[in-house]
DNA sequence: CTTGACCCTGAACCAGACGTCAGGGTTTAA
DNA sequence: TTAAACCCTGACGTCTGGTTCAGGGTCAAG
């Protein structure tokens, strides 16, 4: 028993604006939904998950175009080979891994200098964080 | 012995455009550099590291405004307390950790469905990747 | 002493990712 | 049956992060 909702409900359930949803549709991220007699968009539960996928992908730095690429695979399933789909997914995976590595490096660097900072209420003239940032952007091993 | 370089050299060494460098300066990401008699910008080695910090921060999803915030701490060092600097850094660290976790979830999900895909040269009608994306956006545990 | 590579400023322009507004139907609760 | 709350389309506005352009100096080599 599938429950259909209008765009406002989808918007409030996903925490995204109605305008953004219509925009995603225009960009090909959401396929054109069913319409009520009055012309209102009607969405099913699946769309909820698709939207949350889009949001997650966005949150980790993929562009709408990237996401459209991933989702587009679904559309022309019959034209695609399993191989090409897998290759595409793998290249996205490579991108994710690159971002992960970069983030991890930043984290380590920022963590190190944060740990080394005294955190006192005194003036930050000699603050190790600032020193590290301005001199070494995050690898405070010497001097 | 500090070697001063002009904007073109800084650009080629950092792999960023001259225009972008001037733009960063306008946005307060790079402090106004020394000028030659002719009015040319002159940068020292430290700037090289600052730029690479900016690039790394950008690469992991921080906006120019975020980065300006971090770098701005450097400017009014004497007005800032070590405590506030550390707090700011910690909140950035929290953001990084959140991104890291989200990326890791995406990676795991994508990795799982990619591993499960046969990768054959046949039509992708029954491709597990596409099925997973359209139904469950990446967690293929049931049915 | 001029040509080519480099630098300057300011303004205009651009893509991505939406938000807003005008003008107009629809649904529903009172 | 009417007001509030919702929905539609299409056009235009906005912020970010730059790039391009116009008009013009500077400097080293030939």
PDB file of N, CA and C (backbone and C1' of nucleotides) in Angstrom, chain A residues 8 22 35 39-41, chain D residues 6-11:
ATOM      1  N   UNK A   8       5.073  19.304  -0.825  1.00  0.00           N
ATOM      2  CA  UNK A   8       5.287  19.928   0.476  1.00  0.00           C
ATOM      3  C   UNK A   8       5.640  18.919   1.550  1.00  0.00           C
ATOM      4  N   UNK A  22      11.926  20.815  -6.885  1.00  0.00           N
ATOM      5  CA  UNK A  22      11.571  21.067  -8.286  1.00  0.00           C
ATOM      6  C   UNK A  22      12.834  21.281  -9.116  1.00  0.00           C
ATOM      7  N   UNK A  35       1.317  12.839 -11.574  1.00  0.00           N
ATOM      8  CA  UNK A  35       0.632  14.079 -11.262  1.00  0.00           C
ATOM      9  C   UNK A  35      -0.805  13.771 -10.882  1.00  0.00           C
ATOM     10  N   UNK A  39      -2.717  18.450 -11.388  1.00  0.00           N
ATOM     11  CA  UNK A  39      -1.370  18.745 -11.855  1.00  0.00           C
ATOM     12  C   UNK A  39      -0.334  18.760 -10.735  1.00  0.00           C
ATOM     13  N   UNK A  40      -0.763  18.390  -9.534  1.00  0.00           N
ATOM     14  CA  UNK A  40       0.179  18.360  -8.410  1.00  0.00           C
ATOM     15  C   UNK A  40       1.112  17.160  -8.542  1.00  0.00           C
ATOM     16  N   UNK A  41       2.366  17.354  -8.162  1.00  0.00           N
ATOM     17  CA  UNK A  41       3.316  16.240  -8.163  1.00  0.00           C
ATOM     18  C   UNK A  41       2.956  15.275  -7.030  1.00  0.00           C
TER      19      UNK A  41
ATOM     20  P    DC D   6       0.500  24.655   4.472  1.00  0.00           P
ATOM     21  O5'  DC D   6       0.634  24.192   2.946  1.00  0.00           O
ATOM     22  C5'  DC D   6      -0.296  23.332   2.478  1.00  0.00           C
ATOM     23  C4'  DC D   6      -0.506  23.258   1.009  1.00  0.00           C
ATOM     24  C3'  DC D   6       0.754  23.246   0.135  1.00  0.00           C
ATOM     25  O3'  DC D   6       0.979  21.907  -0.321  1.00  0.00           O
ATOM     26  C1'  DC D   6      -1.059  24.475  -0.837  1.00  0.00           C
ATOM     27  P    DC D   7       2.321  21.595  -1.169  1.00  0.00           P
ATOM     28  O5'  DC D   7       1.887  21.979  -2.656  1.00  0.00           O
ATOM     29  C5'  DC D   7       1.035  21.122  -3.381  1.00  0.00           C
ATOM     30  C4'  DC D   7       0.735  21.701  -4.745  1.00  0.00           C
ATOM     31  C3'  DC D   7       2.006  22.048  -5.540  1.00  0.00           C
ATOM     32  O3'  DC D   7       2.246  21.081  -6.558  1.00  0.00           O
ATOM     33  C1'  DC D   7       0.323  23.764  -5.686  1.00  0.00           C
ATOM     34  P    DC D   8       3.505  21.304  -7.505  1.00  0.00           P
ATOM     35  O5'  DC D   8       2.941  22.343  -8.596  1.00  0.00           O
ATOM     36  C5'  DC D   8       1.915  21.910  -9.477  1.00  0.00           C
ATOM     37  C4'  DC D   8       1.726  22.912 -10.589  1.00  0.00           C
ATOM     38  C3'  DC D   8       3.051  23.355 -11.202  1.00  0.00           C
ATOM     39  O3'  DC D   8       3.367  22.592 -12.342  1.00  0.00           O
ATOM     40  C1'  DC D   8       1.650  25.235 -10.709  1.00  0.00           C
ATOM     41  P    DT D   9       4.822  22.690 -12.930  1.00  0.00           P
ATOM     42  O5'  DT D   9       4.821  24.054 -13.770  1.00  0.00           O
ATOM     43  C5'  DT D   9       3.812  24.309 -14.726  1.00  0.00           C
ATOM     44  C4'  DT D   9       4.009  25.682 -15.324  1.00  0.00           C
ATOM     45  C3'  DT D   9       5.418  25.918 -15.870  1.00  0.00           C
ATOM     46  O3'  DT D   9       5.319  26.416 -17.193  1.00  0.00           O
ATOM     47  C1'  DT D   9       4.818  27.644 -14.336  1.00  0.00           C
ATOM     48  P    DG D  10       6.635  26.392 -18.141  1.00  0.00           P
ATOM     49  O5'  DG D  10       7.135  27.902 -18.005  1.00  0.00           O
ATOM     50  C5'  DG D  10       6.196  28.962 -18.053  1.00  0.00           C
ATOM     51  C4'  DG D  10       6.907  30.258 -17.742  1.00  0.00           C
ATOM     52  C3'  DG D  10       8.380  30.288 -18.165  1.00  0.00           C
ATOM     53  O3'  DG D  10       8.646  31.552 -18.758  1.00  0.00           O
ATOM     54  C1'  DG D  10       8.201  30.798 -15.873  1.00  0.00           C
ATOM     55  P    DA D  11      10.137  31.866 -19.373  1.00  0.00           P
ATOM     56  O5'  DA D  11      10.506  33.199 -18.596  1.00  0.00           O
ATOM     57  C5'  DA D  11       9.466  34.112 -18.223  1.00  0.00           C
ATOM     58  C4'  DA D  11      10.000  35.047 -17.158  1.00  0.00           C
ATOM     59  C3'  DA D  11      11.468  35.426 -17.382  1.00  0.00           C
ATOM     60  O3'  DA D  11      11.636  36.820 -17.140  1.00  0.00           O
ATOM     61  C1'  DA D  11      11.190  34.491 -15.246  1.00  0.00           C
TER      62       DA D  11
END
